[in-house]
N, CA and C atoms as an extended XYZ file, in Angstrom:
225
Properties=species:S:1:pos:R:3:atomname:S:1:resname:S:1:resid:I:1 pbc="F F F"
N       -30.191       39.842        4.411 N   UNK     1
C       -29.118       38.866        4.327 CA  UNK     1
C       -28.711       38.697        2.856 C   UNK     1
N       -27.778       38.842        2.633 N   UNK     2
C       -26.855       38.784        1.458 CA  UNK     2
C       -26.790       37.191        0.802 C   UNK     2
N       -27.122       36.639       -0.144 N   UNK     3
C       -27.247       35.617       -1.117 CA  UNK     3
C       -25.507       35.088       -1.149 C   UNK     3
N       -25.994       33.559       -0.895 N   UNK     4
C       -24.585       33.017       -0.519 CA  UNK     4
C       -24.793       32.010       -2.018 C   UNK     4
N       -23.398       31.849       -2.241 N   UNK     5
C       -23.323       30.602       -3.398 CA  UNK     5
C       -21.666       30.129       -2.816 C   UNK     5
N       -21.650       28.748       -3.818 N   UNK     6
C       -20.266       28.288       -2.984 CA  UNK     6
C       -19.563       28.524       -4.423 C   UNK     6
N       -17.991       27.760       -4.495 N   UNK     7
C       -17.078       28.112       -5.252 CA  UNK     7
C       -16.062       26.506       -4.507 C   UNK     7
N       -15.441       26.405       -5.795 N   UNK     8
C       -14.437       25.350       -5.696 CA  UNK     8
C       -13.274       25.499       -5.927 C   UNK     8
N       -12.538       25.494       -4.822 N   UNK     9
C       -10.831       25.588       -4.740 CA  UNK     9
C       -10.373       24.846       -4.858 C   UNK     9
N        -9.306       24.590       -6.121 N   UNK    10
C        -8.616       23.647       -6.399 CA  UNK    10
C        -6.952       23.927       -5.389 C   UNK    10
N        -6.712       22.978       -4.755 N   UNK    11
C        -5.836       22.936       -3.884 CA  UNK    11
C        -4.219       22.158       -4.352 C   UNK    11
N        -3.705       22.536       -4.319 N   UNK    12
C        -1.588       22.314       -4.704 CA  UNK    12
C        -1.548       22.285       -3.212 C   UNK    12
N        -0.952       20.629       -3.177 N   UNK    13
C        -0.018       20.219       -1.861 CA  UNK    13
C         1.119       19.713       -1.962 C   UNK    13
N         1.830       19.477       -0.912 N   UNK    14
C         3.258       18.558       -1.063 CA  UNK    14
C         2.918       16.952       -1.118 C   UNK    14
N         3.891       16.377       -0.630 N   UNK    15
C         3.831       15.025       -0.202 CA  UNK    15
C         2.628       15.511        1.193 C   UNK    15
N         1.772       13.806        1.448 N   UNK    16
C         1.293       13.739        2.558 CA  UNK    16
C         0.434       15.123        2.569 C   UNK    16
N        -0.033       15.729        1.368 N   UNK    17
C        -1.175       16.600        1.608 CA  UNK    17
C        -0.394       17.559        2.845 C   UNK    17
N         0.202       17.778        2.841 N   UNK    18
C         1.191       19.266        3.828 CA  UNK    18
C         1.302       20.494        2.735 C   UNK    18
N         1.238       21.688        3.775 N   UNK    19
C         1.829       22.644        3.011 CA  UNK    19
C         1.039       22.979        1.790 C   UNK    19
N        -0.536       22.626        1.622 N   UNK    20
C        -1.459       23.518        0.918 CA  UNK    20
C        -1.414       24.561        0.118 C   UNK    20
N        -2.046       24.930       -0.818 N   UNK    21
C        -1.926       26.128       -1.727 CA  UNK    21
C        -2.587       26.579       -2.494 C   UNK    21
N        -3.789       27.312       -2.670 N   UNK    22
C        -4.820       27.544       -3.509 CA  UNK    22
C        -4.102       27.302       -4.995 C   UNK    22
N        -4.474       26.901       -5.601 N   UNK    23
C        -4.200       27.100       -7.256 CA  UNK    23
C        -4.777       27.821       -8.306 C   UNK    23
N        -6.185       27.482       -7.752 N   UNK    24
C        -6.922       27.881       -8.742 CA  UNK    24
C        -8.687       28.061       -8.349 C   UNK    24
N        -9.411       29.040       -8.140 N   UNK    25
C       -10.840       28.541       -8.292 CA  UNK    25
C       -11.640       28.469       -9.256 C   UNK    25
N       -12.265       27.227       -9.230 N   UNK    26
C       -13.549       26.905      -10.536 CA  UNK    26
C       -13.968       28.274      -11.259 C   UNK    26
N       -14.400       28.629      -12.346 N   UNK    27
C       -15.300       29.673      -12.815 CA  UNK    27
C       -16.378       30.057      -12.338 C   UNK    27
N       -17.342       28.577      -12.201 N   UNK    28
C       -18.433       28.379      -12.018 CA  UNK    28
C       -19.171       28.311      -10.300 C   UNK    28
N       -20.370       28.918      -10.337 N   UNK    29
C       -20.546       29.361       -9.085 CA  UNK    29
C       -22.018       28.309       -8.391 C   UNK    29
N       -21.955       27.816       -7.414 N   UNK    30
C       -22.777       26.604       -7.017 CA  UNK    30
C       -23.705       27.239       -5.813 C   UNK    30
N       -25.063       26.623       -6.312 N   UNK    31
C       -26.188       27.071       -4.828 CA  UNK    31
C       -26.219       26.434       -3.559 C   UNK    31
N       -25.698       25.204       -3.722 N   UNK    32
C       -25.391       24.198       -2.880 CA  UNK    32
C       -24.130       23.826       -2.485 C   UNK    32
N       -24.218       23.445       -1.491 N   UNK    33
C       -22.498       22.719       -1.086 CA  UNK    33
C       -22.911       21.462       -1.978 C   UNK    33
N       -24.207       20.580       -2.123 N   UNK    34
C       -24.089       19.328       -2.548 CA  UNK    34
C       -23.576       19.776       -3.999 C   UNK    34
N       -24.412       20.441       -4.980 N   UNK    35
C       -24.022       20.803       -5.721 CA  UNK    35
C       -22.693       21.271       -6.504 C   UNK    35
N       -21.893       22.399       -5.344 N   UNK    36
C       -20.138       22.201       -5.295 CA  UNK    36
C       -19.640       20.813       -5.384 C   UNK    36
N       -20.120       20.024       -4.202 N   UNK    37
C       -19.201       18.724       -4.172 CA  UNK    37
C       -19.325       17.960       -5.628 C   UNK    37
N       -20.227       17.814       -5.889 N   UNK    38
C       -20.516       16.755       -6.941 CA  UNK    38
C       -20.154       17.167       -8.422 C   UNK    38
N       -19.711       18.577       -8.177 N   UNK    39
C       -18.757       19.397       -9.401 CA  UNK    39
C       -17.311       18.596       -9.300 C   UNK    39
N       -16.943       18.066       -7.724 N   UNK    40
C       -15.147       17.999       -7.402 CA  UNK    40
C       -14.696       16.751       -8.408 C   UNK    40
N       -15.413       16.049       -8.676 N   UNK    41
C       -14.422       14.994       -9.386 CA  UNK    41
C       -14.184       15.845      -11.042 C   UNK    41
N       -15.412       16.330      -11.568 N   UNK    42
C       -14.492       16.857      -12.934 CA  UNK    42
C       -13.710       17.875      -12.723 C   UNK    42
N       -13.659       18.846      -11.943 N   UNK    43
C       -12.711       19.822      -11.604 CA  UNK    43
C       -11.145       19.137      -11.553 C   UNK    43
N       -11.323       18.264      -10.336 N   UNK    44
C        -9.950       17.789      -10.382 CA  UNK    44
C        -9.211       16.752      -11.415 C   UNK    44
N       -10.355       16.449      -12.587 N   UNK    45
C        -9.965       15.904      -13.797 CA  UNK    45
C        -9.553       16.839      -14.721 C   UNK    45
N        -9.753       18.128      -14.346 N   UNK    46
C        -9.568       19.291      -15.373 CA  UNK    46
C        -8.311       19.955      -14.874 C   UNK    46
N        -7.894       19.580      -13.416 N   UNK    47
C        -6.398       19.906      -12.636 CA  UNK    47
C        -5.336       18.968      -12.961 C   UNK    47
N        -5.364       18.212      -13.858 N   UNK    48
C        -3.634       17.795      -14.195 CA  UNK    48
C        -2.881       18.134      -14.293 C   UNK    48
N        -2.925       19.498      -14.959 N   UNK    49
C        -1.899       20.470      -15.427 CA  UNK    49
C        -1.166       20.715      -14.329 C   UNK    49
N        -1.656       20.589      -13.403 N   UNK    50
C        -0.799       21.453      -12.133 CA  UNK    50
C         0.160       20.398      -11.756 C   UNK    50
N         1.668       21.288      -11.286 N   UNK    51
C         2.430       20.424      -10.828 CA  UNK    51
C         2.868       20.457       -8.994 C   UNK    51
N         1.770       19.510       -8.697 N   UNK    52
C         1.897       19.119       -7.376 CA  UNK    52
C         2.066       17.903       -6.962 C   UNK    52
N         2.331       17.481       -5.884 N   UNK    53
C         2.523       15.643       -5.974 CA  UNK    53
C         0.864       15.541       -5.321 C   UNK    53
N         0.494       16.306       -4.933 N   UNK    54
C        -1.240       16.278       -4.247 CA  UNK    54
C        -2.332       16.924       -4.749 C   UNK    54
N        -3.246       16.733       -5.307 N   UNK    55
C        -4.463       17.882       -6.259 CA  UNK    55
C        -5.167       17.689       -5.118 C   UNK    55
N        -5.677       18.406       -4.489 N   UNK    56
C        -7.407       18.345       -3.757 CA  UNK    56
C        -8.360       19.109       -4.280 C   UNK    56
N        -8.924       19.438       -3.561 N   UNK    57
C       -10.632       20.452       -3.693 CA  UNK    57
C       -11.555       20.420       -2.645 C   UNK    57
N       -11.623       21.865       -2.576 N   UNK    58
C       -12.494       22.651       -1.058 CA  UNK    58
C       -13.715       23.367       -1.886 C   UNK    58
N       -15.029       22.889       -1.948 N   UNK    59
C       -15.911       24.080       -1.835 CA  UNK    59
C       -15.710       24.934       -0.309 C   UNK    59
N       -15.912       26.207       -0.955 N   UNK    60
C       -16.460       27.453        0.094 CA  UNK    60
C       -17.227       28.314        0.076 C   UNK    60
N       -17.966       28.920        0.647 N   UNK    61
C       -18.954       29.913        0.725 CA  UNK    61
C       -18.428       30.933        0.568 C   UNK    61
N       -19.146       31.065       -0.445 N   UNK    62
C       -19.124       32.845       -0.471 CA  UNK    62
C       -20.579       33.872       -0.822 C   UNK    62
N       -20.148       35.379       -1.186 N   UNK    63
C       -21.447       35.850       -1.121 CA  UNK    63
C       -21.548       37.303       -2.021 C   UNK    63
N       -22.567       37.491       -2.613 N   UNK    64
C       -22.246       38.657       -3.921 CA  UNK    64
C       -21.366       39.264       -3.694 C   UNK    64
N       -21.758       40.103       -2.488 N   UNK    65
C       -20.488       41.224       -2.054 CA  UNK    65
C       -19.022       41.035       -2.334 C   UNK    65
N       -18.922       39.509       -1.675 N   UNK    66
C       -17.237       38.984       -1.496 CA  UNK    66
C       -16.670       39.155       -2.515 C   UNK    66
N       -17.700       38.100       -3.983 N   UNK    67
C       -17.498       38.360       -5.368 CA  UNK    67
C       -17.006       39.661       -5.889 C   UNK    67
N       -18.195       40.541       -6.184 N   UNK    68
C       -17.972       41.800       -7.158 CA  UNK    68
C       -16.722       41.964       -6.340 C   UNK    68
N       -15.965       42.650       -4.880 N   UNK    69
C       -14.755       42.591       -4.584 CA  UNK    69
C       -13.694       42.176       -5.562 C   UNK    69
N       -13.683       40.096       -5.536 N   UNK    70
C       -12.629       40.167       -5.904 CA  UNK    70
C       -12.689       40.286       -7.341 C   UNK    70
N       -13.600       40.335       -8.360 N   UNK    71
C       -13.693       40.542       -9.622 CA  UNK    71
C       -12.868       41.809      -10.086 C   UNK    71
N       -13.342       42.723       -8.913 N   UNK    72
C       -12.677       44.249       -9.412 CA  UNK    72
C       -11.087       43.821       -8.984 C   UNK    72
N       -11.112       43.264       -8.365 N   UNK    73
C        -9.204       43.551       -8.061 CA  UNK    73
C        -8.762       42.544       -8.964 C   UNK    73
N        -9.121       41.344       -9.989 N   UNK    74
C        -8.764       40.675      -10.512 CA  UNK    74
C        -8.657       41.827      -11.981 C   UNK    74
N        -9.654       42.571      -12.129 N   UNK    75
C        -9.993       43.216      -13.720 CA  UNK    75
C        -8.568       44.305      -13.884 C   UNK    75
């Protein structure tokens, strides 16, 4: 079984949280969901910049494999 860690998606919405939109994910990679969560309030203090009328934040699972993936298509 492949080693899972989570990741934090910073989320761009409309009004009323509709119409969602990844923005951005954290750098930083978490062993825990508790751990993710308790990252979300400075993350979304570090999301002002963005111009949405809604900021959220989703930890999600992910897993080495998924990673090295998208690293190479990002490089």
């Amino acid at each position: 079984m492949e080693p899972v860690f989570f990741v934090l998606a910073i989320m761009g919405c409309g009004d009323g949280s509709g119409q969602c939109a990844e923005a951005r994910v954290e750098p930083a990679r978490y062993a825990t969901i508790r751990q993710c969560q308790a990252a979300m309030p400075a993350a979304l203090g570090r999301s002002t910049d963005l111009s949405y009328p809604v900021i959220s934040a989703a930890c999600r699972g992910s897993s080495v494999r998924m990673a090295a993936r998208d690293d190479r298509r990002a490089g």
